Amino acid sequence: MPSDPVLLVHGGAWAIPDDMVEAHLNGVRGAIAAGWQVLQQGGAALDAVEEAVVVMEDDETFDAGRGSFLNRDGKVQLDALIMDGATLRAGGVGCVERIANPVRAACKILSDSPHVYFVAQGAEQFAAEHGIPLCKNEDLIIPREVERLREFQARAAEQNQDLFAPAISHDTVGAVALDRDGNIAAATSTGGTLNKAPGRLGDSSLIGCGCYADNRTAAASTTGWGEPIMKLVLGKWAADRVASGSLPEWIAAEAINYLESRVNGHGGIILLDARGRFGIAHNTPRMAWGLKTVAQEEIGIERKP
Ligand code: GLY
């Protein structure tokens, strides 16, 4: 059924400091512009969310692609997933160290592989064989993050620090889109949490947790502390409730309430159904988000339930 396109993106839910607000707003604005260009030309929701996420992976402001948090060993390890609501095809990569745009690799898995998910060197090999350039891990590391990890590990050695306090668990970018053909899609990409153990996988790249899309329900992308989100399979939880007739706006708020009340989690969600109805919610001090429809463009840094 022909639809007016809608694009919704987020650039992470956390206590974004005042001096990083502008960079976040600019980043989500750039992502909206890239994704909207696809939708405006009649392109697929799947391509729109890929292009929107690539922009944020390339922007060092965000915990995705270059500039991501470092793991305990001082390396960048990236996770991403993309999902097509029309076909339920999905592609995911986890713990990749040599791919600057993991969402591109995830998209290649979706389109060119009978499998859904590749990790670590196997994912890098698949990507290289399908034309995705590999880089050095050092190319993904920036001085800001080397210093952040150094400070964190020094403090953690002195005191028993909460690894996932909202002030330090900034993370993850994502997008959901509806195209002119009435199809929805979602993509999520992350560097995960600061000082994570090598090999730790978060929610972002797991189907139904950090990302989900089904034309019959909704497209969702989450951000925040991954472990609680995984325990609730929050993306699918929210999408299924949209199918039962509730407005995505309410369901997004309910999902974040559920995350907090059930497992003391924190984070945010963007949610969009195939009728173009959407929801944005978070329980962190801030979440960078952007929305574009044929009638409006809105960029924000706070939108609490
Ligand atoms: N939400 C990102 C992560 O926990 O890895």
Short mmCIF file of C-alpha atoms and ligand atoms in Angstrom, two decimals:
data_model
loop_
_atom_site.label_atom_id
_atom_site.label_comp_id
_atom_site.label_asym_id
_atom_site.label_seq_id
_atom_site.Cartn_x
_atom_site.Cartn_y
_atom_site.Cartn_z
CA MET A 1 0.00 0.00 0.00
CA PRO A 2 1.53 3.42 -0.95
CA SER A 3 2.65 5.39 2.11
CA ASP A 4 4.16 8.70 3.01
CA PRO A 5 7.70 7.92 4.12
CA VAL A 6 8.84 8.34 7.73
CA LEU A 7 12.36 8.20 9.14
CA LEU A 8 13.32 8.10 12.81
CA VAL A 9 16.89 7.88 14.11
CA HIS A 10 18.64 7.87 17.49
CA GLY A 11 22.22 8.52 18.48
CA GLY A 12 22.27 6.93 21.93
CA ALA A 13 20.56 7.37 25.28
CA TRP A 14 22.76 8.48 28.16
CA ALA A 15 23.72 11.55 30.19
CA ILE A 16 24.97 13.43 27.14
CA PRO A 17 27.03 16.31 28.57
CA ASP A 18 26.18 19.90 27.61
CA ASP A 19 29.34 20.29 25.58
CA MET A 20 28.42 17.30 23.40
CA VAL A 21 24.80 18.25 22.73
CA GLU A 22 25.51 20.19 19.55
CA ALA A 23 27.63 17.39 18.09
CA HIS A 24 24.86 14.90 18.78
CA LEU A 25 22.22 17.11 17.21
CA ASN A 26 24.39 17.65 14.14
CA GLY A 27 25.04 13.92 13.91
CA VAL A 28 21.39 12.91 13.95
CA ARG A 29 20.61 15.74 11.51
CA GLY A 30 23.16 14.31 9.09
CA ALA A 31 21.70 10.83 9.51
CA ILE A 32 18.19 12.10 8.80
CA ALA A 33 19.41 13.88 5.66
CA ALA A 34 21.10 10.72 4.33
CA GLY A 35 18.19 8.41 5.07
CA TRP A 36 15.60 10.86 3.80
CA GLN A 37 17.39 11.24 0.48
CA VAL A 38 16.81 7.53 -0.11
CA LEU A 39 13.14 7.63 0.94
CA GLN A 40 12.39 10.79 -0.99
CA GLN A 41 13.62 9.20 -4.21
CA GLY A 42 11.32 6.26 -3.66
CA GLY A 43 14.07 4.03 -2.24
CA ALA A 44 13.57 1.19 0.22
CA ALA A 45 13.29 1.59 3.97
CA LEU A 46 16.12 -0.94 4.25
CA ASP A 47 18.47 1.29 2.24
CA ALA A 48 17.37 4.36 4.17
CA VAL A 49 18.20 2.89 7.59
CA GLU A 50 21.55 1.63 6.28
CA GLU A 51 22.52 5.05 4.95
CA ALA A 52 21.34 6.84 8.11
CA VAL A 53 23.36 4.51 10.35
CA VAL A 54 26.48 4.77 8.17
CA VAL A 55 26.49 8.54 8.73
CA MET A 56 26.49 8.03 12.50
CA GLU A 57 29.09 5.25 12.33
CA ASP A 58 31.33 7.68 10.45
CA ASP A 59 30.77 10.41 13.05
CA GLU A 60 33.20 10.11 15.95
CA THR A 61 30.62 11.70 18.25
CA PHE A 62 28.83 8.38 18.57
CA ASP A 63 29.65 5.01 20.07
CA ALA A 64 29.52 3.25 16.71
CA GLY A 65 32.20 2.76 14.07
CA ARG A 66 35.34 4.87 14.53
CA GLY A 67 35.39 6.63 17.89
CA SER A 68 33.58 3.85 19.75
CA PHE A 69 34.24 2.92 23.34
CA LEU A 70 37.24 0.67 23.86
CA ASN A 71 37.01 -2.74 25.42
CA ARG A 72 39.11 -3.88 28.38
CA ASP A 73 42.02 -4.65 26.06
CA GLY A 74 41.91 -1.22 24.44
CA LYS A 75 40.34 -2.45 21.22
CA VAL A 76 37.21 -1.43 19.33
CA GLN A 77 34.76 -4.32 18.91
CA LEU A 78 31.63 -3.51 16.95
CA ASP A 79 28.16 -5.08 16.64
CA ALA A 80 25.38 -4.25 14.14
CA LEU A 81 22.10 -5.62 12.83
CA ILE A 82 19.77 -4.67 10.01
CA MET A 83 16.31 -6.13 9.42
CA ASP A 84 13.74 -5.90 6.63
CA GLY A 85 10.15 -5.83 7.83
CA ALA A 86 8.73 -6.96 4.48
CA THR A 87 10.61 -10.27 4.29
CA LEU A 88 11.98 -10.67 7.84
CA ARG A 89 15.41 -11.07 6.30
CA ALA A 90 18.12 -9.92 8.69
CA GLY A 91 21.89 -9.64 8.83
CA GLY A 92 24.05 -9.18 11.87
CA VAL A 93 27.71 -8.96 12.80
CA GLY A 94 29.22 -9.21 16.26
CA CYS A 95 32.64 -8.46 17.75
CA VAL A 96 34.17 -7.23 14.50
CA GLU A 97 37.43 -5.33 14.85
CA ARG A 98 38.32 -4.39 11.28
CA ILE A 99 35.11 -3.04 9.73
CA ALA A 100 34.50 0.70 9.93
CA ASN A 101 30.86 0.38 8.87
CA PRO A 102 29.53 -2.84 10.38
CA VAL A 103 26.01 -2.02 9.21
CA ARG A 104 27.24 -2.37 5.60
CA ALA A 105 28.58 -5.83 6.42
CA ALA A 106 25.30 -6.69 8.15
CA CYS A 107 23.42 -5.60 5.05
CA LYS A 108 25.60 -7.82 2.84
CA ILE A 109 24.77 -10.76 5.09
CA LEU A 110 21.09 -9.96 4.74
CA SER A 111 21.29 -9.78 0.95
CA ASP A 112 23.99 -12.31 0.04
CA SER A 113 24.02 -15.04 2.66
CA PRO A 114 21.67 -17.85 3.68
CA HIS A 115 22.86 -17.16 7.23
CA VAL A 116 21.75 -14.37 9.50
CA TYR A 117 24.70 -13.76 11.76
CA PHE A 118 28.50 -13.77 11.59
CA VAL A 119 30.96 -12.97 14.37
CA ALA A 120 34.58 -11.89 14.74
CA GLN A 121 37.05 -13.08 12.04
CA GLY A 122 34.34 -15.05 10.21
CA ALA A 123 32.33 -11.85 9.84
CA GLU A 124 35.39 -9.95 8.64
CA GLN A 125 36.18 -12.68 6.13
CA PHE A 126 32.60 -12.65 4.84
CA ALA A 127 32.71 -8.85 4.56
CA ALA A 128 36.02 -8.83 2.69
CA GLU A 129 34.77 -11.51 0.28
CA HIS A 130 31.73 -9.34 -0.43
CA GLY A 131 33.57 -6.12 -1.18
CA ILE A 132 33.52 -4.46 2.25
CA PRO A 133 36.94 -2.93 2.94
CA LEU A 134 38.77 -4.06 6.06
CA CYS A 135 40.76 -1.61 8.15
CA LYS A 136 43.15 -1.91 11.07
CA ASN A 137 41.62 -1.84 14.53
CA GLU A 138 43.87 1.16 15.28
CA ASP A 139 42.08 3.07 12.51
CA LEU A 140 38.90 2.91 14.61
CA ILE A 141 40.53 4.17 17.81
CA ILE A 142 40.63 7.87 18.63
CA PRO A 143 42.64 9.62 21.40
CA ARG A 144 39.47 10.66 23.28
CA GLU A 145 38.58 7.02 23.83
CA VAL A 146 42.12 5.97 24.76
CA GLU A 147 42.02 8.64 27.46
CA ARG A 148 38.50 7.68 28.56
CA LEU A 149 39.50 4.05 29.02
CA ARG A 150 42.72 4.99 30.80
CA GLU A 151 40.83 7.20 33.27
CA PHE A 152 38.12 4.62 33.77
CA GLN A 153 40.53 1.79 34.47
CA ALA A 154 42.54 3.97 36.85
CA ARG A 155 39.38 4.89 38.78
CA ALA A 156 38.04 1.35 38.70
CA ALA A 157 41.29 0.12 40.24
CA GLU A 158 40.75 2.50 43.18
CA GLN A 159 37.05 1.98 43.74
CA ASN A 160 34.37 -0.48 42.88
CA GLN A 161 32.89 1.42 39.94
CA ASP A 162 29.50 0.77 38.39
CA LEU A 163 30.37 -0.03 34.77
CA PHE A 164 26.97 0.78 33.42
CA ALA A 165 25.95 3.97 35.20
CA PRO A 166 24.06 6.12 32.65
CA ALA A 167 26.68 8.84 32.83
CA ILE A 168 29.24 6.57 31.21
CA SER A 169 27.23 4.07 29.23
CA HIS A 170 26.60 6.19 26.17
CA ASP A 171 26.08 4.03 23.21
CA THR A 172 24.64 2.95 20.00
CA VAL A 173 23.00 4.46 16.96
CA GLY A 174 19.90 3.28 15.15
CA ALA A 175 17.24 4.04 12.59
CA VAL A 176 13.76 2.88 11.63
CA ALA A 177 12.04 3.82 8.39
CA LEU A 178 8.83 3.46 6.39
CA ASP A 179 9.09 3.71 2.60
CA ARG A 180 6.62 4.63 -0.15
CA ASP A 181 5.80 0.97 -0.73
CA GLY A 182 4.64 0.62 2.87
CA ASN A 183 7.61 -1.43 4.05
CA ILE A 184 9.46 -0.81 7.31
CA ALA A 185 13.04 -1.62 8.33
CA ALA A 186 15.38 -1.13 11.27
CA ALA A 187 19.14 -0.97 11.84
CA THR A 188 21.27 -0.64 14.97
CA SER A 189 25.05 -0.30 15.35
CA THR A 190 27.27 0.02 18.41
CA GLY A 191 30.71 -0.14 19.95
CA GLY A 192 29.08 -1.52 23.08
CA THR A 193 29.99 -0.55 26.62
CA LEU A 194 33.18 1.00 27.94
CA ASN A 195 35.74 -1.51 29.26
CA LYS A 196 33.60 -4.47 28.18
CA ALA A 197 35.22 -7.87 28.29
CA PRO A 198 36.64 -8.96 24.92
CA GLY A 199 34.03 -11.02 23.10
CA ARG A 200 31.12 -9.51 25.04
CA LEU A 201 28.12 -9.02 22.76
CA GLY A 202 25.39 -6.55 23.67
CA ASP A 203 21.76 -6.23 22.66
CA SER A 204 22.24 -4.08 19.58
CA SER A 205 22.97 -6.78 17.04
CA LEU A 206 20.66 -9.45 18.43
CA ILE A 207 17.36 -9.87 16.60
CA GLY A 208 14.47 -8.75 18.76
CA CYS A 209 16.69 -7.16 21.39
CA GLY A 210 18.41 -4.07 19.97
CA CYS A 211 16.72 -4.23 16.60
CA TYR A 212 13.61 -5.70 15.02
CA ALA A 213 11.34 -5.12 12.04
CA ASP A 214 8.17 -6.79 10.80
CA ASN A 215 5.65 -5.04 8.55
CA ARG A 216 2.87 -6.73 10.54
CA THR A 217 4.04 -5.27 13.86
CA ALA A 218 6.66 -2.52 13.96
CA ALA A 219 10.31 -1.58 13.49
CA ALA A 220 12.32 -0.95 16.66
CA SER A 221 15.83 0.14 17.55
CA THR A 222 16.97 0.33 21.17
CA THR A 223 19.89 1.97 22.91
CA GLY A 224 21.22 1.72 26.44
CA TRP A 225 22.60 -0.85 28.81
CA GLY A 226 22.54 -4.00 26.70
CA GLU A 227 22.26 -6.76 29.25
CA PRO A 228 18.84 -5.78 30.67
CA ILE A 229 17.52 -5.08 27.16
CA MET A 230 18.59 -8.56 26.06
CA LYS A 231 16.89 -10.20 29.03
CA LEU A 232 13.55 -8.70 27.98
CA VAL A 233 14.04 -9.10 24.19
CA LEU A 234 12.78 -5.56 24.28
CA GLY A 235 12.60 -4.71 20.58
CA LYS A 236 10.30 -7.65 19.82
CA TRP A 237 8.37 -7.10 23.05
CA ALA A 238 7.54 -3.58 21.89
CA ALA A 239 6.81 -4.50 18.26
CA ASP A 240 4.39 -7.26 19.27
CA ARG A 241 2.42 -4.87 21.43
CA VAL A 242 2.00 -2.47 18.54
CA ALA A 243 0.41 -5.36 16.59
CA SER A 244 -2.13 -5.78 19.35
CA GLY A 245 -3.48 -2.35 18.48
CA SER A 246 -1.76 0.05 20.87
CA LEU A 247 -0.13 3.23 19.64
CA PRO A 248 3.65 3.08 19.19
CA GLU A 249 3.89 6.26 21.25
CA TRP A 250 2.39 4.48 24.27
CA ILE A 251 4.25 1.26 23.66
CA ALA A 252 7.62 3.02 23.49
CA ALA A 253 6.94 4.58 26.90
CA GLU A 254 5.68 1.27 28.27
CA ALA A 255 8.75 -0.56 27.02
CA ILE A 256 11.06 1.81 28.86
CA ASN A 257 8.93 1.58 32.02
CA TYR A 258 9.08 -2.21 31.75
CA LEU A 259 12.87 -2.09 31.26
CA GLU A 260 13.26 -0.03 34.41
CA SER A 261 10.70 -1.77 36.61
CA ARG A 262 11.50 -5.36 35.63
CA VAL A 263 15.31 -5.38 35.41
CA ASN A 264 16.40 -1.93 36.57
CA GLY A 265 17.62 -1.15 33.07
CA HIS A 266 18.15 2.15 31.37
CA GLY A 267 18.06 3.19 27.75
CA GLY A 268 15.82 4.33 24.95
CA ILE A 269 13.75 3.10 22.03
CA ILE A 270 12.44 4.33 18.71
CA LEU A 271 9.43 2.53 17.29
CA LEU A 272 7.58 2.87 13.97
CA ASP A 273 4.73 0.91 12.41
CA ALA A 274 3.76 0.45 8.77
CA ARG A 275 1.03 3.09 9.17
CA GLY A 276 3.69 5.68 9.97
CA ARG A 277 2.80 5.93 13.65
CA PHE A 278 5.85 6.26 15.85
CA GLY A 279 7.12 6.42 19.44
CA ILE A 280 10.27 7.76 21.09
CA ALA A 281 11.09 7.14 24.76
CA HIS A 282 14.06 6.92 27.14
CA ASN A 283 14.71 6.95 30.86
CA THR A 284 18.24 8.34 30.62
CA PRO A 285 18.88 12.05 31.13
CA ARG A 286 19.11 12.53 27.38
CA MET A 287 18.73 10.72 24.07
CA ALA A 288 19.66 12.19 20.71
CA TRP A 289 16.91 11.61 18.16
CA GLY A 290 15.64 12.86 14.84
CA LEU A 291 12.34 12.51 12.98
CA LYS A 292 11.44 13.31 9.39
CA THR A 293 8.10 13.01 7.64
CA VAL A 294 6.76 14.75 4.56
CA ALA A 295 5.26 17.36 6.88
CA GLN A 296 7.91 17.88 9.54
CA GLU A 297 11.51 17.54 10.63
CA GLU A 298 12.34 17.50 14.32
CA ILE A 299 15.68 16.95 16.03
CA GLY A 300 15.89 16.60 19.80
CA ILE A 301 18.07 15.64 22.71
CA GLU A 302 15.38 14.84 25.25
CA ARG A 303 12.00 13.19 24.97
CA LYS A 304 10.94 11.41 28.08
CA PRO A 305 7.78 9.36 28.40
N1 GLY B 1 23.35 -1.16 23.84
C1 GLY B 1 24.66 -1.45 23.47
C2 GLY B 1 25.33 -2.45 24.27
O1 GLY B 1 25.01 -2.63 25.43
O2 GLY B 1 26.24 -3.06 23.74
#
